[in-house]
XYZ file of C-alpha atoms in Angstrom:
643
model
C 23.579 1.379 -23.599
C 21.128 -0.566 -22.155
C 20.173 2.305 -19.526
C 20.364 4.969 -21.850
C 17.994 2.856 -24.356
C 15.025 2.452 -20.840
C 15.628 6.364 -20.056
C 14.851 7.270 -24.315
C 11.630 4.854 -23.933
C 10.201 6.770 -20.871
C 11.082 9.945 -22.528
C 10.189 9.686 -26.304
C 7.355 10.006 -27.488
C 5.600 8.166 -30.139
C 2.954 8.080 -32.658
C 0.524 4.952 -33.243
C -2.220 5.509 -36.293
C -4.492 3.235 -35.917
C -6.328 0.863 -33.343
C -7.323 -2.051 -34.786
C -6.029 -5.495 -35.287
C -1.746 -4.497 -35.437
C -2.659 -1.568 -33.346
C -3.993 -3.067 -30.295
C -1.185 -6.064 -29.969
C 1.006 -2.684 -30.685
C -0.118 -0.694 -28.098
C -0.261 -3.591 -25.618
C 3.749 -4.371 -26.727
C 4.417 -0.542 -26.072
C 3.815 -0.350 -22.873
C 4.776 -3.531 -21.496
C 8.560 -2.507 -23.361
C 8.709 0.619 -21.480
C 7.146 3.520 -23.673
C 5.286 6.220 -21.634
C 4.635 8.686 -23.903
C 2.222 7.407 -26.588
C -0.223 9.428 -28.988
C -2.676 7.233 -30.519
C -5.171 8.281 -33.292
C -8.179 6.177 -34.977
C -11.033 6.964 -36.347
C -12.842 3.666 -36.109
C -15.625 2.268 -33.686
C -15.815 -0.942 -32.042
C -17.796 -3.567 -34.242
C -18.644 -6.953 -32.699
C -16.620 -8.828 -35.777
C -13.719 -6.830 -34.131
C -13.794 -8.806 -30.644
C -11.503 -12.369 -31.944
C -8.926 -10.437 -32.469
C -8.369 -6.967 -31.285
C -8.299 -7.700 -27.418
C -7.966 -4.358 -25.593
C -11.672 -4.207 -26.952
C -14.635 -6.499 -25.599
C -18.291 -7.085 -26.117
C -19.353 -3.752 -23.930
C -16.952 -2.120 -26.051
C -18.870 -2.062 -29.046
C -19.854 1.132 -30.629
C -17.372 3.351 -28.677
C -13.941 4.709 -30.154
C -11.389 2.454 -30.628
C -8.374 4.718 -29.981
C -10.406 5.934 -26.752
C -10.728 2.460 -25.838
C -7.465 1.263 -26.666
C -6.147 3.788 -23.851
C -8.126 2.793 -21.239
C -7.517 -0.565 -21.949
C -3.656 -0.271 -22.456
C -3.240 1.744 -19.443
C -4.685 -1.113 -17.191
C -1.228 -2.855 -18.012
C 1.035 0.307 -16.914
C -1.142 3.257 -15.383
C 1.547 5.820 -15.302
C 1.837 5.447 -19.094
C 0.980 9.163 -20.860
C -1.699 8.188 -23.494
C -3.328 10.284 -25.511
C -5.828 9.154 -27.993
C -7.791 10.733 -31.072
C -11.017 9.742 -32.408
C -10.588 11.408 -35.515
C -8.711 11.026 -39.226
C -4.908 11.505 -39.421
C -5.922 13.264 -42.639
C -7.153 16.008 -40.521
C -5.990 19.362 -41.046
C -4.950 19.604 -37.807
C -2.574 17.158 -37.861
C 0.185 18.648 -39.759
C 3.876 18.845 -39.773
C 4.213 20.621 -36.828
C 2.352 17.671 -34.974
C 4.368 15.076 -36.245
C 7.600 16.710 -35.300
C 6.725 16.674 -32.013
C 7.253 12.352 -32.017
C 10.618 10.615 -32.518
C 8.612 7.582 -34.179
C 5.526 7.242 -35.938
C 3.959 3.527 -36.716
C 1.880 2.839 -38.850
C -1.131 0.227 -37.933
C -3.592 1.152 -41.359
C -6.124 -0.193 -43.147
C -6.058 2.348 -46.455
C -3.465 3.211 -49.035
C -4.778 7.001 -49.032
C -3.694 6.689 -45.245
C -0.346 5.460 -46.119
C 0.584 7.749 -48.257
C -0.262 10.412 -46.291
C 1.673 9.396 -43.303
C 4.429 8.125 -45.160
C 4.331 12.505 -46.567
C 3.795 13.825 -43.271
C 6.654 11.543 -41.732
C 9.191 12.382 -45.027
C 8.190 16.183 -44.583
C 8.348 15.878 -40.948
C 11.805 13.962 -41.359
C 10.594 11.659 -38.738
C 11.119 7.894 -39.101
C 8.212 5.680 -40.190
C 7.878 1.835 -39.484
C 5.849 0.269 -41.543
C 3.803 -2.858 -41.335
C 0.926 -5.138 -42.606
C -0.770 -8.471 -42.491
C -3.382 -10.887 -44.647
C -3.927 -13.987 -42.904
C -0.647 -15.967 -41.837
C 1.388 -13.733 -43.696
C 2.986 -10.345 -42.833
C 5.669 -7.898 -43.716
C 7.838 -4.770 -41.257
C 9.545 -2.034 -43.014
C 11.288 1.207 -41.727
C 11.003 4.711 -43.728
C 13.665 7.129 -43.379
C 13.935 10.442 -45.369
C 17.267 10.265 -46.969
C 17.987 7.074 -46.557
C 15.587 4.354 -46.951
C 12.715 4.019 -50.162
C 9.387 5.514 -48.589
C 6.287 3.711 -48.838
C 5.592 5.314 -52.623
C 9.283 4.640 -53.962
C 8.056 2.032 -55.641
C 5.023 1.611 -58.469
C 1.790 0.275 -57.177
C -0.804 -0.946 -59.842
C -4.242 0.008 -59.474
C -6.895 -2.519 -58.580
C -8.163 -4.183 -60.648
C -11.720 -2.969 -62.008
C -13.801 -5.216 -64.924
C -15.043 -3.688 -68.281
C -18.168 -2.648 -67.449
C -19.490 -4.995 -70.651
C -18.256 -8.063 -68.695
C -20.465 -7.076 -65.453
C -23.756 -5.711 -67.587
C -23.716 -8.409 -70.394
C -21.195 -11.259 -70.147
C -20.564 -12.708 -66.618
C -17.958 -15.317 -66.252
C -16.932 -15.854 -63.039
C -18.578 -15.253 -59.406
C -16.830 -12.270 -58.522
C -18.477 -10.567 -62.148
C -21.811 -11.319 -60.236
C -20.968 -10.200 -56.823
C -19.652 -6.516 -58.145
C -22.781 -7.068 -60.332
C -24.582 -7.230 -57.079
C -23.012 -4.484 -55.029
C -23.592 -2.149 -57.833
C -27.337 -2.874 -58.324
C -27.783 -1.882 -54.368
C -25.779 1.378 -55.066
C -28.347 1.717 -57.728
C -31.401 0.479 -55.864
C -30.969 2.377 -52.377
C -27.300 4.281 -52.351
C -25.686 6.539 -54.460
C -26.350 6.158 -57.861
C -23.572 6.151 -59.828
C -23.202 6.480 -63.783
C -19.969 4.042 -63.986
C -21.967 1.488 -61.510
C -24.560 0.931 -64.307
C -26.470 -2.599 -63.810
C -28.595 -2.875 -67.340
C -27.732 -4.320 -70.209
C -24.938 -2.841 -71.917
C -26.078 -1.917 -75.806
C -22.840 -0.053 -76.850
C -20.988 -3.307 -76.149
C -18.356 -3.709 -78.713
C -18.463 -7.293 -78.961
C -22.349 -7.144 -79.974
C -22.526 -5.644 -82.929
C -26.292 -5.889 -83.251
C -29.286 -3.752 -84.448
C -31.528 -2.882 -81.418
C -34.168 -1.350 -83.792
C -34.043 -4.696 -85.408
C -33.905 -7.208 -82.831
C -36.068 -4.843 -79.471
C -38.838 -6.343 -80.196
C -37.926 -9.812 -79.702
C -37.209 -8.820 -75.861
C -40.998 -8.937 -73.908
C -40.934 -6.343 -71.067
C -43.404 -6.991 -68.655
C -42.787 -3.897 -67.086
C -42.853 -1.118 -69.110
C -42.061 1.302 -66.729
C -38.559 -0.462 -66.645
C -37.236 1.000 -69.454
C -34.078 2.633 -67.719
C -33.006 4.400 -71.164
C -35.787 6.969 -70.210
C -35.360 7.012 -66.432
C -32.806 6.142 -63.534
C -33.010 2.285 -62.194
C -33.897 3.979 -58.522
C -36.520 6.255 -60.125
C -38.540 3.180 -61.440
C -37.910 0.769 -58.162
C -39.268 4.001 -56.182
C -42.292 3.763 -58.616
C -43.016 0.076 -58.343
C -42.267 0.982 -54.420
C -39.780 -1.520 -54.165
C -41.930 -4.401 -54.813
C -39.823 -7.374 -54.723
C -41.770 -9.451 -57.592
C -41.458 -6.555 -59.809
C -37.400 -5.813 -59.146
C -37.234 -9.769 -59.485
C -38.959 -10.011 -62.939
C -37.221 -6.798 -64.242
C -33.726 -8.034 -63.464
C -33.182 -11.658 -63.972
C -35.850 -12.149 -66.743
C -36.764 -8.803 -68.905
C -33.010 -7.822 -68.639
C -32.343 -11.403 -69.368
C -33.966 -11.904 -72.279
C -32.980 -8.464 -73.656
C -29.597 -9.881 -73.311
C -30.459 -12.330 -75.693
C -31.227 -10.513 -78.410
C -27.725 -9.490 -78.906
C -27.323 -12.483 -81.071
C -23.261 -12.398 -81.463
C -22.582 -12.256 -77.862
C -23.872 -15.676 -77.767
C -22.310 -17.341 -80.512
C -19.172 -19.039 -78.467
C -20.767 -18.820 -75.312
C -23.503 -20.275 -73.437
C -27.098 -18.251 -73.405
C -28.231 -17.007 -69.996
C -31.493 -18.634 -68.956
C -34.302 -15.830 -67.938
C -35.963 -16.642 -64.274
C -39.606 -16.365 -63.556
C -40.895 -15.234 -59.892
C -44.406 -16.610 -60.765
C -43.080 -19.911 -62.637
C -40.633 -20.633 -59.608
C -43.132 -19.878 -56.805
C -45.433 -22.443 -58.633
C -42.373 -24.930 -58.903
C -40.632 -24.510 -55.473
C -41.971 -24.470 -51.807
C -42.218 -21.169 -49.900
C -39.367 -22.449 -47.853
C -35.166 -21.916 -48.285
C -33.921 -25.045 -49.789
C -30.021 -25.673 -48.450
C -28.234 -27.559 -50.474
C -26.208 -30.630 -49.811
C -23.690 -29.699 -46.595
C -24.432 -28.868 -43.117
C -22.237 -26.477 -40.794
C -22.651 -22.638 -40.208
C -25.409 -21.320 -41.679
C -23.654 -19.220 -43.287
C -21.436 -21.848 -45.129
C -24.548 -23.428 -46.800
C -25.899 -22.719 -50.149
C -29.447 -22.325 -50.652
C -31.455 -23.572 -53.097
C -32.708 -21.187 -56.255
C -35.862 -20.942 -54.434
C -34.123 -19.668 -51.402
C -31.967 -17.641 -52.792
C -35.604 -15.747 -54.484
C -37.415 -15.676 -50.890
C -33.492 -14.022 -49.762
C -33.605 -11.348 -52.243
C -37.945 -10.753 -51.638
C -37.106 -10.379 -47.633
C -33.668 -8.282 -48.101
C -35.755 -5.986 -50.415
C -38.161 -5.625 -48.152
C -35.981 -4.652 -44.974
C -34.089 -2.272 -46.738
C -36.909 -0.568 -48.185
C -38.463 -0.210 -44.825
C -34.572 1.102 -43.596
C -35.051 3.712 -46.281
C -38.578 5.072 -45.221
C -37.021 5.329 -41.904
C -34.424 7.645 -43.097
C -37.133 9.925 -45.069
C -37.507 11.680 -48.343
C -34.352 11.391 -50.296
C -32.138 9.335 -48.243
C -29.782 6.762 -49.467
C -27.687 3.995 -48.040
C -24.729 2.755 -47.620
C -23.390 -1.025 -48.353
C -21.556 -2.815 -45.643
C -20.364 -6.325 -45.519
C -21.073 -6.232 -41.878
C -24.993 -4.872 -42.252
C -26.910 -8.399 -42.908
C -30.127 -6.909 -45.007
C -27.585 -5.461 -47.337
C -25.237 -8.584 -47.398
C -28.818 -10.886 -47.822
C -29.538 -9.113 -50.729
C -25.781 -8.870 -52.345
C -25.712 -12.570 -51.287
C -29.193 -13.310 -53.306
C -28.708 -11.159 -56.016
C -25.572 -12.417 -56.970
C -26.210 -15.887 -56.630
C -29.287 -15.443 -58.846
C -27.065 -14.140 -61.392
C -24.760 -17.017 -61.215
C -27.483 -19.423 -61.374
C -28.560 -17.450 -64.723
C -25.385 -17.487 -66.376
C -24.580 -21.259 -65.626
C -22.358 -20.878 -62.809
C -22.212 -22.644 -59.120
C -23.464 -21.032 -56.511
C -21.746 -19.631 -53.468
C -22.618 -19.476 -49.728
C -22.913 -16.417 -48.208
C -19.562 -16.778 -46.532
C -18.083 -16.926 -49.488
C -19.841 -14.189 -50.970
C -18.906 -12.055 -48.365
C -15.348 -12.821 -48.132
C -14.978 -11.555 -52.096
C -17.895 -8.663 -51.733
C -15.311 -7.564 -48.915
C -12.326 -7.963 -50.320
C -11.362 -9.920 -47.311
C -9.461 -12.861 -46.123
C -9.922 -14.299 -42.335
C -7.629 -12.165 -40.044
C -5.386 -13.969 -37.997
C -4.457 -13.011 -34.463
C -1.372 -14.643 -33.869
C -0.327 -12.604 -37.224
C -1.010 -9.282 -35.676
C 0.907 -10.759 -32.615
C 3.826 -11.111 -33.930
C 3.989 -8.021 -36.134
C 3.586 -5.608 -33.636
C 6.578 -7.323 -31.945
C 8.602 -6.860 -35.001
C 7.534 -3.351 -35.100
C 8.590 -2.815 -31.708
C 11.511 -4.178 -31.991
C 12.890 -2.107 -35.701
C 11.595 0.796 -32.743
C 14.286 0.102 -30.244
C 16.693 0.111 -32.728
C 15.763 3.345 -33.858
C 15.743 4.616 -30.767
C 19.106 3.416 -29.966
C 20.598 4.946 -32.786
C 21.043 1.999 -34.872
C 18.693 3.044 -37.825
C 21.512 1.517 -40.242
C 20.572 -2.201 -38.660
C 17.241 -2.003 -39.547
C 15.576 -4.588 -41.841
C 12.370 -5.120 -43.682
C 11.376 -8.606 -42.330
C 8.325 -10.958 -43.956
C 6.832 -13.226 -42.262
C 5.948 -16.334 -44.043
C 3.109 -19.122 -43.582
C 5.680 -22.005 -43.357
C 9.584 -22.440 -42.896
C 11.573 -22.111 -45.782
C 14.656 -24.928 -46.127
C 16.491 -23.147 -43.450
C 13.751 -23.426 -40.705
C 13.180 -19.867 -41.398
C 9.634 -18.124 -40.607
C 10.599 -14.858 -40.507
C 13.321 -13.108 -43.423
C 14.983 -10.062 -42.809
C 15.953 -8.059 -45.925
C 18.356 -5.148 -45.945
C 16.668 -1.744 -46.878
C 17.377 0.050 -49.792
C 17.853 3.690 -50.971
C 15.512 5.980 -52.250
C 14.434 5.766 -55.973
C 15.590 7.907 -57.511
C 12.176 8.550 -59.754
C 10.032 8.613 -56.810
C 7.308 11.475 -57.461
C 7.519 11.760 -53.381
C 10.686 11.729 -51.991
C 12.620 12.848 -55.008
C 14.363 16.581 -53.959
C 11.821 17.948 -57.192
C 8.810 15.312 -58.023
C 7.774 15.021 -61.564
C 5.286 13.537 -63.418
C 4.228 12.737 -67.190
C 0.241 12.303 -67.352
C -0.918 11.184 -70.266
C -4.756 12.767 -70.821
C -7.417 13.903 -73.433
C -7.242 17.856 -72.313
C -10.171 18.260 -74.558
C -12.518 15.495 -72.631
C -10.292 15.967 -69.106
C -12.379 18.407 -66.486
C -10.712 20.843 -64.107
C -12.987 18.605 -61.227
C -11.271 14.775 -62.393
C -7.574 16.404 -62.454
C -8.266 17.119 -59.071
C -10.338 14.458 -57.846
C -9.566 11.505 -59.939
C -5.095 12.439 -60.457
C -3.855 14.298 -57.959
C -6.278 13.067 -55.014
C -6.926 9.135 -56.046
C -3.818 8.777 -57.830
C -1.311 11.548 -56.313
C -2.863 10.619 -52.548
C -3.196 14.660 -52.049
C -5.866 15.902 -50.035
C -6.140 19.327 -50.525
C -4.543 20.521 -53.597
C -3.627 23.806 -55.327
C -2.925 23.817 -59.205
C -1.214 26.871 -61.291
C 0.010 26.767 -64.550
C 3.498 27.253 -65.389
C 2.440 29.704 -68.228
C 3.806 32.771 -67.121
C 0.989 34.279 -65.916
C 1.141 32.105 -62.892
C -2.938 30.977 -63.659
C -4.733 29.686 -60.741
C -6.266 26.063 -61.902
C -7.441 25.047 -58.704
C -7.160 26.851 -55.207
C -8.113 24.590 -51.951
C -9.083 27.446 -50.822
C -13.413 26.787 -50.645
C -15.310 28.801 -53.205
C -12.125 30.366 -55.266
C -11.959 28.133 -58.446
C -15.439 25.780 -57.937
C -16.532 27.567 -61.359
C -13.145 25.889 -62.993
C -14.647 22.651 -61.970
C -16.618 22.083 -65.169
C -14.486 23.711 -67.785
C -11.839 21.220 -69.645
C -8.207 21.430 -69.678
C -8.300 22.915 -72.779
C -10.427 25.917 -71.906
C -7.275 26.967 -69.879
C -4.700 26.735 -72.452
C -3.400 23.773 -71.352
C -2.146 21.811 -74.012
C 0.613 19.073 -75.218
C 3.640 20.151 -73.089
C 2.049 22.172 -70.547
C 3.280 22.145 -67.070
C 1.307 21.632 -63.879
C 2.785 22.763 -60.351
C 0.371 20.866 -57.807
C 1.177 22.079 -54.101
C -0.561 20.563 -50.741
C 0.397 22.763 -48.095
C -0.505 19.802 -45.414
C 1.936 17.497 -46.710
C 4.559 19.936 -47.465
C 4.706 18.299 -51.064
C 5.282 19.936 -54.528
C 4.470 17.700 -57.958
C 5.062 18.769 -61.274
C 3.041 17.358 -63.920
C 4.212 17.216 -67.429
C 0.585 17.231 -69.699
C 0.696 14.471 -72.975
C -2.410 15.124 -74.428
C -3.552 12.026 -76.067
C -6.691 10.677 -78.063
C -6.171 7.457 -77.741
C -6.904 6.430 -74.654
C -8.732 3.162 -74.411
C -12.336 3.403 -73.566
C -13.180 4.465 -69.620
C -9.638 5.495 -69.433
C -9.406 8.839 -68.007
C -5.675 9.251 -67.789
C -2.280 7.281 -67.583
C 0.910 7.991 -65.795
C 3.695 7.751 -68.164
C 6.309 5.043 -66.771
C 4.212 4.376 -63.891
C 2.426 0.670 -62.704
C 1.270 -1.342 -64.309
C 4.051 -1.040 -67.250
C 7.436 -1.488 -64.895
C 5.321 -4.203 -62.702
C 6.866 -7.400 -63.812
C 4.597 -9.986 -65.453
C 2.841 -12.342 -63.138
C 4.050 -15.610 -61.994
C 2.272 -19.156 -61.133
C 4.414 -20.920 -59.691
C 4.270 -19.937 -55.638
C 1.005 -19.066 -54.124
C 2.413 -18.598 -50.318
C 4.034 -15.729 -51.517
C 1.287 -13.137 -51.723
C -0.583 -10.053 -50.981
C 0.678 -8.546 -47.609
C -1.816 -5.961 -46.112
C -3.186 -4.508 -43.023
C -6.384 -3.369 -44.446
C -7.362 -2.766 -47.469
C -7.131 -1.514 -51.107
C -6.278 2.464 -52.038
C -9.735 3.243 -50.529
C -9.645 7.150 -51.041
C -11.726 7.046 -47.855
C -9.529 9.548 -45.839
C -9.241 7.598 -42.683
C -8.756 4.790 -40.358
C -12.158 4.078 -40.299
C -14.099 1.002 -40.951
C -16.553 3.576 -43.217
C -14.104 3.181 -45.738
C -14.930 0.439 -47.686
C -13.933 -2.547 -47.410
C -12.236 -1.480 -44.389
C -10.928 -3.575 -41.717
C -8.043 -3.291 -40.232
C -6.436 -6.821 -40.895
C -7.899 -7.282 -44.277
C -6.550 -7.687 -47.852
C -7.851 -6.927 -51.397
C -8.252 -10.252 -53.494
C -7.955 -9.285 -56.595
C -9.076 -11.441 -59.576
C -5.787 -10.458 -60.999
C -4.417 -10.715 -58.315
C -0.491 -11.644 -58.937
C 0.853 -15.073 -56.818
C 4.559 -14.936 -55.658
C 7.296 -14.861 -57.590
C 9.409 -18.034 -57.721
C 13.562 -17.900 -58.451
C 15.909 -20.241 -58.841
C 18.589 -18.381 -57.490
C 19.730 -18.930 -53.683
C 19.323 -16.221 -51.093
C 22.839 -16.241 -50.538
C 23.638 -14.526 -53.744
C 23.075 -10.957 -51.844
C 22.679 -8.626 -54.844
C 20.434 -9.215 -57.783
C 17.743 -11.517 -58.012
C 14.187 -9.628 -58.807
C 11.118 -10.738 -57.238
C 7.868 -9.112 -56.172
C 7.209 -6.885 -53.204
C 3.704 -7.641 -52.309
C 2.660 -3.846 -51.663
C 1.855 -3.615 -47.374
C -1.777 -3.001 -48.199
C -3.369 -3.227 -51.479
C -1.038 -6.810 -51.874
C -0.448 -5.714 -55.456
C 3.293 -5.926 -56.443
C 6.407 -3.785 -57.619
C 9.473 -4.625 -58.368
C 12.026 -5.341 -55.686
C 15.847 -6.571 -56.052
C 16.851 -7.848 -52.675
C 20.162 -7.482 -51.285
C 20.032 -10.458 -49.064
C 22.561 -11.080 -46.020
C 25.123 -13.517 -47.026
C 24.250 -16.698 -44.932
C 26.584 -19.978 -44.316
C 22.950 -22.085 -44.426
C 22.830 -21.088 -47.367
C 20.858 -23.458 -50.111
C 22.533 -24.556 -53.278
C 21.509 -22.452 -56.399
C 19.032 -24.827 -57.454
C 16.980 -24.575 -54.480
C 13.447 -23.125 -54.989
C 13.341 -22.573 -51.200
C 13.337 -18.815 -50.849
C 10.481 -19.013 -52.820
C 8.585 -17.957 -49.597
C 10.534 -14.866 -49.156
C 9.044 -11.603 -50.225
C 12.039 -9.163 -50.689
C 11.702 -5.402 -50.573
C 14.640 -3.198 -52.799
């Protein structure tokens, strides 16, 4: 067995997506075990905040592909390893079924849930089997896919992130992280792309302030007139005042302010924002950054108010000079890694939170929830990729039926246990992927619902398509949406309605890459809560079981990072790196049970999901074990079990 296992390694070959923090230990662990045949794809470059972990890479490095890279540098440990490598998106065109058939294993090493899905497609339509993994910080989680026989990686329901009223960012701040996406949307506003839902102003149709503006406007002094965005955009009047700091300064954290308290009722329980004044603080404070009390890293200190004003005057001023670089028209992009942008997040935040009565933060910590991030750990990654290696050789041996999902856990459980392997379970049978015929019930307005957010917003965001094609099942076989370029583009503005498409209506949604058909059942609706655009009948979050408090180690299990509909490996997705996690204000803690592990069949718990760390619902079917703990035992806690 042994020999026929080292003759399958030198002659199988493999797929690795991705190159980052799992992929490099990965690739390293492939071919010291053996593997000579390796395809690896990425479309990442090397960034410096890379180097502490992802080792095949160093400081010369930076800049250059990370899959090319990752060859050269895993090809140092066996040079007659085959290794080919892709600088480019597994989302590509080109990569399609036939491609994947050509490898006996694909592993996954990704940092986006539009990734995931579309591997975890490609490898059902493919029939090829899929290992699955993931990390965030100490903790870490294996799984194998197998069409048939195994739940794929969309089997079960995945919630959404989390996204804030937009009343709670414009008007009523409560905690930091309000501020921060407060923050990141005002530079979207100021230099990127503008975007109506990323609106920074005061919000007047709030609900909760049920106020007369015609009444109360004048009560608001606006030293800048021309700040009036109800008549134009926020980046039309910054461009006017040519990004003067003072100006942005006075029109955001004390016109805005004070406008803000004229809506009398929104005040009433809580406590008033206090208005800042460039001219009254310049007179007050120093012309030099204030730290408060605390030494270490610089960027573990909090500044003073004052600081925090000359922070957001010198970030202004760098990225307006990065924008007259670019020319007429250009915008940028935000990136937790680009310092003037993450200086003026960092600033403009924290002068928010000093505003609305709330503790400052460093810029470390800033960054860490602006990114979505906690600290990768290498030793993490480490052993991961030897987990995935190892479910590999099983496969290869033929022993699919002995694979497990395994979770590794920050600290023993009452059995000494670090790592728990759970038995994998079968395909659900709702599944709108691996299902034999996918269905769907999508709850909509078909009135208000465009041609352009059914395809952009459902079946891309939600449905993880890429290239769709839409025809009505109304017997004249009507062509909704062709991914063919230039066929349907004039459908893009029309409504659902326009089309005939009405309560009851049926949707066939092909994409040809994926090999995957959906049918959509239409519910038209007009009651959808405000800035709802659609629900999924049955769907997350109404099976996701309610949240529980008592177990924190027990938690979010990613290799990168939220359902970024970014359509790559690549760091230019936001929030992107490879090792990262979404923290999620709502985010859910682990579920706690007072049932033993022992008792293989039924107990429930949460599945953190292997990349957003959002749960489902899981019921474990542990192996029986004579260490067993006695029911009352809270020590599998710690164990995250997949169904």
């Amino acid at each position: 067995l042994a020999a026929k296992l080292v003759d399958s390694l030198s002659s199988s070959k493999v797929l690795v997506v991705g190159a980052g923090g799992i992929g490099c230990e990965l690739l390293k662990n492939l071919v010291l075990t053996g593997f000579k045949n390796i395809e690896v794809i990425d479309l990442d470059t090397i960034d410096v905040s890379n180097l502490n972990r992802q080792f095949l890479f160093q400081k010369k490095h930076v800049g250059k592909s990370k899959a090319q890279v990752a060859k050269e540098s895993a090809l140092q440990f066996c040079p007659s390893a085959n290794i080919v490598a892709y600088h480019d998106s597994i989302m590509n065109p080109d990569y399609n079924v036939e491609f994947f058939r050509k490898f006996m294993l694909v592993m996954n090493a990704l940092d986006n849930r539009a990734a995931r899905n579309h591997v975890n497609r490609m490898c059902l339509a493919a029939d090829i089997p899929l290992i699955e993994s993931g990390t965030a910080g100490y903790l870490g989680q294996v799984t194998v896919i197998k069409k048939g026989m195994t739940e794929c990686y969309e089997c079960q329901p995945k919630p959404a992130q989390k996204t804030f009223p937009g009343c709670t960012i414009r008007n009523t701040p409560s905690e930091p992280i309000h501020c921060i996406v407060w923050a990141k949307y005002l530079f979207n506003q100021l230099f990127g792309e503008e975007d109506a839902d990323q609106e920074v102003s005061p919000d007047t149709a709030d609900p909760e302030a049920a106020w007369n503006p015609e009444e109360t406007a004048t009560r608001a002094t606006a030293s800048e007139k021309d700040g009036d965005i109800k008549r134009i955009s926020t980046k039309e009047w910054a461009r006017s005042t040519g990004y003067d700091p003072v100006k942005l300064f006075n029109k955001l954290f004390k016109d805005d302010i004070m406008y803000l308290l004229t809506m009398d009722k929104l005040w009433k329980k809580r406590k008033a924002p206090t208005p800042l004044d460039w001219q009254q603080l310049e007179n007050t404070f120093s012309s030099t950054f204030l730290p408060t009390a605390g030494s270490g890293l610089k960027d573990q200190q909090v500044l003073g108010l004052w600081g925090y004003c000359e922070l957001f005057q010198h970030s202004v001023e760098t990225l307006r000079s990065q924008l007259q670089e670019k020319g007429e028209g250009a915008e940028l992009v935000w990136d937790k890694d680009d310092p003037p942008a993450m200086d003026f997040v960092t600033a403009a935040a924290n002068l928010r939170m000093h505003i609305f009565s709330m503790k400052m933060k460093s810029r470390f910590d800033v960054k860490s929830m602006a990114g979505n991030i906690i600290p990768a750990i290498a030793t993490t990654n480490a052993v991961i990729a030897g987990l995935i290696v190892l479910e590999g050789l099983k496969i290869l041996s033929g022993e699919l039926e002995s694979c497990r999902t395994i979770f590794l856990n920050k600290c023993p459980n009452l059995r000494k246990k670090l790592l728990v392997p759970c038995v994998l379970d079968p395909p659900s049978a709702n599944c709108y992927v691996c299902a034999s015929k996918p269905e769907v019930t999508v709850k909509v307005n078909v009135h208000k619902t465009m041609v352009l957010s059914l395809q952009d917003r459902i079946l891309k965001e939600r449905f993880g398509m890429v290239a769709p094609d839409v025809q009505i099942e109304d017997g004249k076989g009507t062509i909704l949406i062709s991914s063919e370029e230039g066929e349907t583009e004039d459908n893009n503005s029309k409504f659902l309605s326009d089309f005939g498409i009405r309560n009851g209506s049926r949707l066939q949604a092909d994409d040809f890459l994926q090999d995957y058909t959906l049918l959509i059942n239409i519910l038209h609706t007009e009651e959808l809560e405000r800035d709802v655009e659609f629900e999924v009948v049955g769907e997350a979050p109404d099976k996701a079981p309610p949240p529980q408090t008592n177990q924190e180690e027990v938690n979010s299990i990613t290799n990168g990072n939220k359902d970024s509909a970014q359509p790559s490996t690549s760091s230019k997705a936001p929030e992107e790196d490879d090792d990262i996690m979404i923290v999620d204000s709502d985010e859910e803690e682990g579920v706690s049970s007072s049932s033993a592990a022992a008792v293989s069949s039924t107990t429930k718990r949460k599945h953190s999901d292997a990349e957003t760390g959002e749960t489902s619902t899981k019921r474990p079917r542990m192996e029986q074990s004579s260490a067993a703990a006695s029911p009352n035992d809270d020590d599998d806690d710690d164990i995250i079990a997949l169904d």
